[in-house]
Amino acid sequence: MTAPPSSLDLGPMVGVLRPIGLDELVERASLLTRLDRKYMLPVSELPLFISGLGGDVQVLEMGGERDFGYRSVYFDTPDLDGYLRTARRRRRRYKLRVRTYLDSGDHYFEVKTSGPRGTTVKQRIPYDGDLWRLSPEARAYADDVLAGAGIDSGGFRFVPTLVTSYRRTTLFLSANDSRVTVDTGLTWTLPDGTGLRTPERAIVETKSGRAGSEADRLLWSLKHRPVPISKYGTGLAALRPGLPAHRWLPVLRRHFPNLPTDPTALHGSAA
């Protein structure tokens, strides 16, 4: 599958930045346990944000490319235990997904759980199984990681529930060894093909320790505040309007002005 199209070419904005390779980025800012802050921006505001970050910013570059296609297949129980734990703000939350790096074809199975004091812990292993059915190795890994987070998943059955795809540019802020990701061209698709595209919005995510990075401070000065957006949770809330979704409805109504007011009208073809 080819990478999803982006509604905005970030090339001119990041082309002047110094590159950083993946190995160095992982060494200096892997941040698998981190505090994530997510912001919704109109794509028209990305040039102002990126140019305002200053001269200590580097951009991830691999194979001469500086933005990359991602696809994630999320797994949950048929009754959406993982989704509901987050929607209802349960202390023990989790997400399971098979993430594909579309440019390289690499696949990873990832388990995200809640850490102390609002942090997110991500653990992952390489994955070479069926993208639509968890391999026995992935299932065993999920059960082990979830058990370590206090979640007994032995009786759970996991099925694919949502697919997301987007383009990502990753920035490294050397002042405090933090990362910023900029995702554009986001598409949400249910297993039955029902989908939703959001070409006019970008998700900017800062990944740092508890103290905000210079990227956070810049966004605050531009009148942007963190919002409770989850690619998984928000996507399901949009595409399955019968679900409990109070946590994400304000984000959908404010930042996706082309969505109908009536959530029952959100269904449509992804094509």
Coordinates of C-alpha atoms in Angstrom, one line a residue:
M1 CA 0.0 0.0 0.0
T2 CA 1.3 3.4 -0.9
A3 CA 1.6 6.2 1.7
P4 CA -1.5 8.3 2.3
P5 CA -1.5 11.7 0.6
S6 CA -0.9 14.8 2.7
S7 CA -3.0 18.0 2.2
L8 CA 0.2 20.1 2.8
D9 CA 3.7 19.7 1.5
L10 CA 6.0 20.2 4.5
G11 CA 9.1 19.9 2.3
P12 CA 9.8 23.6 2.0
M13 CA 9.4 24.1 5.7
V14 CA 11.7 21.3 6.9
G15 CA 14.1 21.4 3.9
V16 CA 16.2 24.1 5.6
L17 CA 16.5 22.1 8.9
R18 CA 19.6 20.1 9.8
P19 CA 18.9 16.3 9.5
I20 CA 19.2 13.8 12.3
G21 CA 19.4 10.0 11.6
L22 CA 17.1 7.5 13.3
D23 CA 19.8 5.9 15.4
E24 CA 20.8 9.2 16.9
L25 CA 17.2 10.2 17.4
V26 CA 16.5 7.0 19.3
E27 CA 19.6 7.3 21.4
R28 CA 18.9 10.9 22.4
A29 CA 15.1 11.0 22.5
S30 CA 13.5 7.6 22.4
L31 CA 11.1 8.6 25.2
L32 CA 9.1 5.4 25.2
T33 CA 8.0 6.6 28.7
R34 CA 6.9 10.2 28.2
L35 CA 4.3 12.8 28.7
D36 CA 2.5 13.4 25.4
R37 CA 0.7 16.7 24.7
K38 CA -1.5 16.8 21.6
Y39 CA -2.6 19.8 19.7
M40 CA -5.0 20.3 16.7
L41 CA -3.8 23.0 14.3
P42 CA -5.2 24.1 10.9
V43 CA -2.5 23.1 8.4
S44 CA -2.3 26.7 7.4
E45 CA -0.6 27.5 10.7
L46 CA 2.1 24.9 10.4
P47 CA 4.6 27.3 8.7
L48 CA 4.4 29.7 11.6
F49 CA 4.8 27.0 14.2
I50 CA 7.8 25.3 12.5
S51 CA 9.6 28.6 11.7
G52 CA 9.1 29.7 15.3
L53 CA 10.9 26.7 16.8
G54 CA 14.3 28.4 16.3
G55 CA 17.7 27.2 15.2
D56 CA 18.2 24.1 17.4
V57 CA 15.7 22.0 15.6
Q58 CA 16.6 19.0 13.5
V59 CA 14.4 16.8 11.3
L60 CA 14.4 13.1 11.1
E61 CA 15.8 12.0 7.7
M62 CA 16.0 8.5 6.3
G63 CA 17.0 7.6 2.8
G64 CA 16.9 11.2 1.8
E65 CA 13.2 11.6 2.9
R66 CA 11.9 13.7 5.7
D67 CA 8.2 12.7 5.9
F68 CA 6.9 9.2 6.1
G69 CA 3.7 7.3 5.7
Y70 CA 2.3 5.4 8.7
R71 CA -0.6 2.9 9.0
S72 CA -1.9 1.5 12.2
V73 CA -4.4 -1.4 12.6
Y74 CA -5.9 -1.1 16.1
F75 CA -7.1 -4.2 17.9
D76 CA -9.7 -4.2 20.7
T77 CA -12.3 -6.6 22.1
P78 CA -15.6 -6.9 20.3
D79 CA -17.2 -4.8 23.0
L80 CA -14.4 -2.3 22.8
D81 CA -12.9 -2.7 26.3
G82 CA -9.8 -0.7 25.5
Y83 CA -11.8 2.2 24.0
L84 CA -14.2 2.3 26.9
R85 CA -11.5 2.3 29.5
T86 CA -10.1 5.5 27.9
A87 CA -13.5 7.1 27.2
R88 CA -14.5 6.6 30.9
R89 CA -11.0 7.7 32.1
R90 CA -10.2 4.4 33.8
R91 CA -6.8 4.3 35.6
R92 CA -5.7 1.1 33.7
R93 CA -5.9 1.9 30.0
Y94 CA -4.3 0.3 27.0
K95 CA -4.1 0.3 23.2
L96 CA -3.0 -2.5 20.9
R97 CA -1.9 -1.9 17.3
V98 CA 0.1 -3.2 14.4
R99 CA 2.0 -0.2 13.1
T100 CA 3.4 -0.3 9.5
Y101 CA 6.0 2.1 8.2
L102 CA 4.8 2.3 4.7
D103 CA 8.0 3.6 3.1
S104 CA 10.1 0.7 4.5
G105 CA 7.4 -1.9 4.9
D106 CA 8.5 -2.6 8.5
H107 CA 5.8 -3.8 10.9
Y108 CA 5.7 -3.6 14.7
F109 CA 3.2 -4.8 17.3
E110 CA 2.8 -2.1 19.9
V111 CA 1.2 -2.1 23.3
K112 CA 0.6 1.3 25.0
T113 CA -0.4 1.4 28.7
S114 CA -0.8 4.2 31.3
G115 CA 2.2 4.9 33.4
P116 CA 2.6 7.0 36.6
R117 CA 1.5 10.6 36.8
G118 CA -0.1 10.7 33.3
T119 CA 2.7 9.2 31.3
T120 CA 2.4 6.8 28.5
V121 CA 4.4 3.6 28.2
K122 CA 4.9 2.1 24.8
Q123 CA 6.4 -1.3 24.3
R124 CA 6.8 -3.1 21.0
I125 CA 8.2 -6.0 19.1
P126 CA 8.8 -6.6 15.3
Y127 CA 5.8 -8.2 13.7
D128 CA 5.6 -10.4 10.6
G129 CA 2.1 -12.0 11.0
D130 CA -1.3 -11.3 9.5
L131 CA -2.1 -7.6 9.8
W132 CA -5.8 -8.4 10.5
R133 CA -5.3 -11.2 13.1
L134 CA -2.8 -11.1 15.9
S135 CA -0.2 -13.8 15.7
P136 CA 0.3 -16.1 18.7
E137 CA 3.5 -14.3 19.5
A138 CA 1.9 -10.9 19.5
R139 CA -1.0 -12.2 21.6
A140 CA 1.3 -13.6 24.2
Y141 CA 3.3 -10.4 24.2
A142 CA 0.1 -8.4 24.7
D143 CA -1.0 -10.5 27.6
D144 CA 2.4 -10.2 29.3
V145 CA 2.6 -6.5 28.9
L146 CA -0.9 -5.9 30.0
A147 CA -0.4 -8.2 33.0
G148 CA 2.5 -6.0 34.0
A149 CA 0.2 -3.0 33.9
G150 CA -2.4 -4.7 36.2
I151 CA -4.8 -5.8 33.4
D152 CA -5.8 -9.4 33.1
S153 CA -6.5 -10.0 29.4
G154 CA -6.5 -13.7 29.4
G155 CA -10.2 -14.0 28.6
F156 CA -10.1 -11.2 26.0
R157 CA -10.6 -11.8 22.3
F158 CA -8.9 -9.1 20.2
V159 CA -10.2 -8.1 16.7
P160 CA -9.3 -5.3 14.3
T161 CA -11.5 -2.2 15.0
L162 CA -9.9 0.8 13.3
V163 CA -7.3 1.7 10.7
T164 CA -5.5 5.0 10.7
S165 CA -3.1 6.3 8.0
Y166 CA -1.2 9.6 7.8
R167 CA 2.0 11.3 6.9
R168 CA 4.5 12.1 9.7
T169 CA 7.4 14.5 10.1
T170 CA 9.5 14.2 13.2
L171 CA 11.4 17.1 14.7
F172 CA 14.1 16.8 17.4
L173 CA 14.6 19.7 19.8
S174 CA 18.2 19.5 21.1
A175 CA 17.7 22.0 23.9
N176 CA 15.9 19.4 26.0
D177 CA 16.2 16.2 23.9
S178 CA 12.5 16.2 23.1
R179 CA 10.5 15.3 20.0
V180 CA 7.7 16.8 18.1
T181 CA 5.7 14.9 15.5
V182 CA 3.5 16.6 12.9
D183 CA 0.8 14.4 11.3
T184 CA -1.1 15.4 8.2
G185 CA -3.4 13.7 5.8
L186 CA -5.1 11.7 8.5
T187 CA -7.6 9.1 7.4
W188 CA -9.7 6.9 9.8
T189 CA -11.3 3.7 8.4
L190 CA -13.4 1.0 9.9
P191 CA -13.0 -2.6 8.9
D192 CA -16.2 -2.4 6.8
G193 CA -14.6 0.5 4.7
T194 CA -16.5 3.3 6.3
G195 CA -14.0 6.2 6.5
L196 CA -13.3 9.8 7.2
R197 CA -10.5 12.1 6.0
T198 CA -9.4 15.3 7.8
P199 CA -7.2 17.2 5.2
E200 CA -7.5 20.6 6.8
R201 CA -6.2 19.7 10.2
A202 CA -2.8 18.5 11.6
I203 CA -2.1 16.8 14.8
V204 CA 1.0 18.1 16.5
E205 CA 2.3 16.0 19.4
T206 CA 5.1 17.0 21.8
K207 CA 6.8 14.2 23.6
S208 CA 8.9 15.2 26.6
G209 CA 9.2 14.9 30.3
R210 CA 6.7 16.5 32.6
A211 CA 7.9 20.0 32.0
G212 CA 6.8 21.5 28.7
S213 CA 9.3 21.8 25.9
E214 CA 10.0 25.0 23.9
A215 CA 7.5 23.6 21.3
D216 CA 4.8 23.6 24.0
R217 CA 5.6 27.1 25.0
L218 CA 5.5 28.3 21.4
L219 CA 2.1 26.6 20.9
W220 CA 0.8 28.2 24.0
S221 CA 2.0 31.6 22.8
L222 CA 0.1 31.0 19.6
K223 CA -3.1 30.4 21.6
H224 CA -3.1 26.6 21.2
R225 CA -3.7 24.4 24.2
P226 CA -3.4 20.6 24.5
V227 CA -6.6 18.7 23.6
P228 CA -7.7 15.2 24.5
I229 CA -7.4 13.7 21.0
S230 CA -6.6 10.1 20.4
K231 CA -6.3 8.8 16.9
Y232 CA -8.1 5.6 18.0
G233 CA -10.6 7.1 20.4
T234 CA -11.5 10.1 18.3
G235 CA -11.7 8.1 15.1
L236 CA -14.2 5.6 16.7
A237 CA -16.2 8.4 18.2
A238 CA -16.6 10.0 14.8
L239 CA -17.3 6.8 12.9
R240 CA -19.4 4.9 15.5
P241 CA -21.7 7.6 16.9
G242 CA -23.5 5.3 19.3
L243 CA -20.4 5.0 21.5
P244 CA -19.8 7.0 24.7
A245 CA -17.7 9.8 23.4
H246 CA -18.0 12.9 25.7
R247 CA -14.2 13.0 26.0
W248 CA -13.7 13.6 22.2
L249 CA -16.9 15.3 21.0
P250 CA -15.6 18.8 21.8
V251 CA -12.5 18.1 19.7
L252 CA -14.5 16.9 16.8
R253 CA -16.9 19.8 16.9
R254 CA -14.3 22.5 17.3
H255 CA -11.5 21.2 15.0
F256 CA -13.3 19.5 12.3
P257 CA -15.8 22.1 11.0
N258 CA -16.7 20.1 7.9
L259 CA -18.2 17.3 10.0
P260 CA -22.0 17.4 10.3
T261 CA -23.4 18.5 13.6
D262 CA -25.5 15.3 13.8
P263 CA -23.0 12.5 14.5
T264 CA -25.3 10.0 12.9
A265 CA -24.4 11.6 9.6
L266 CA -20.7 11.0 9.9
H267 CA -20.8 7.8 7.9
G268 CA -19.5 7.8 4.4
S269 CA -17.1 6.1 2.0
A270 CA -13.4 6.3 2.5
A271 CA -12.8 6.4 -1.2

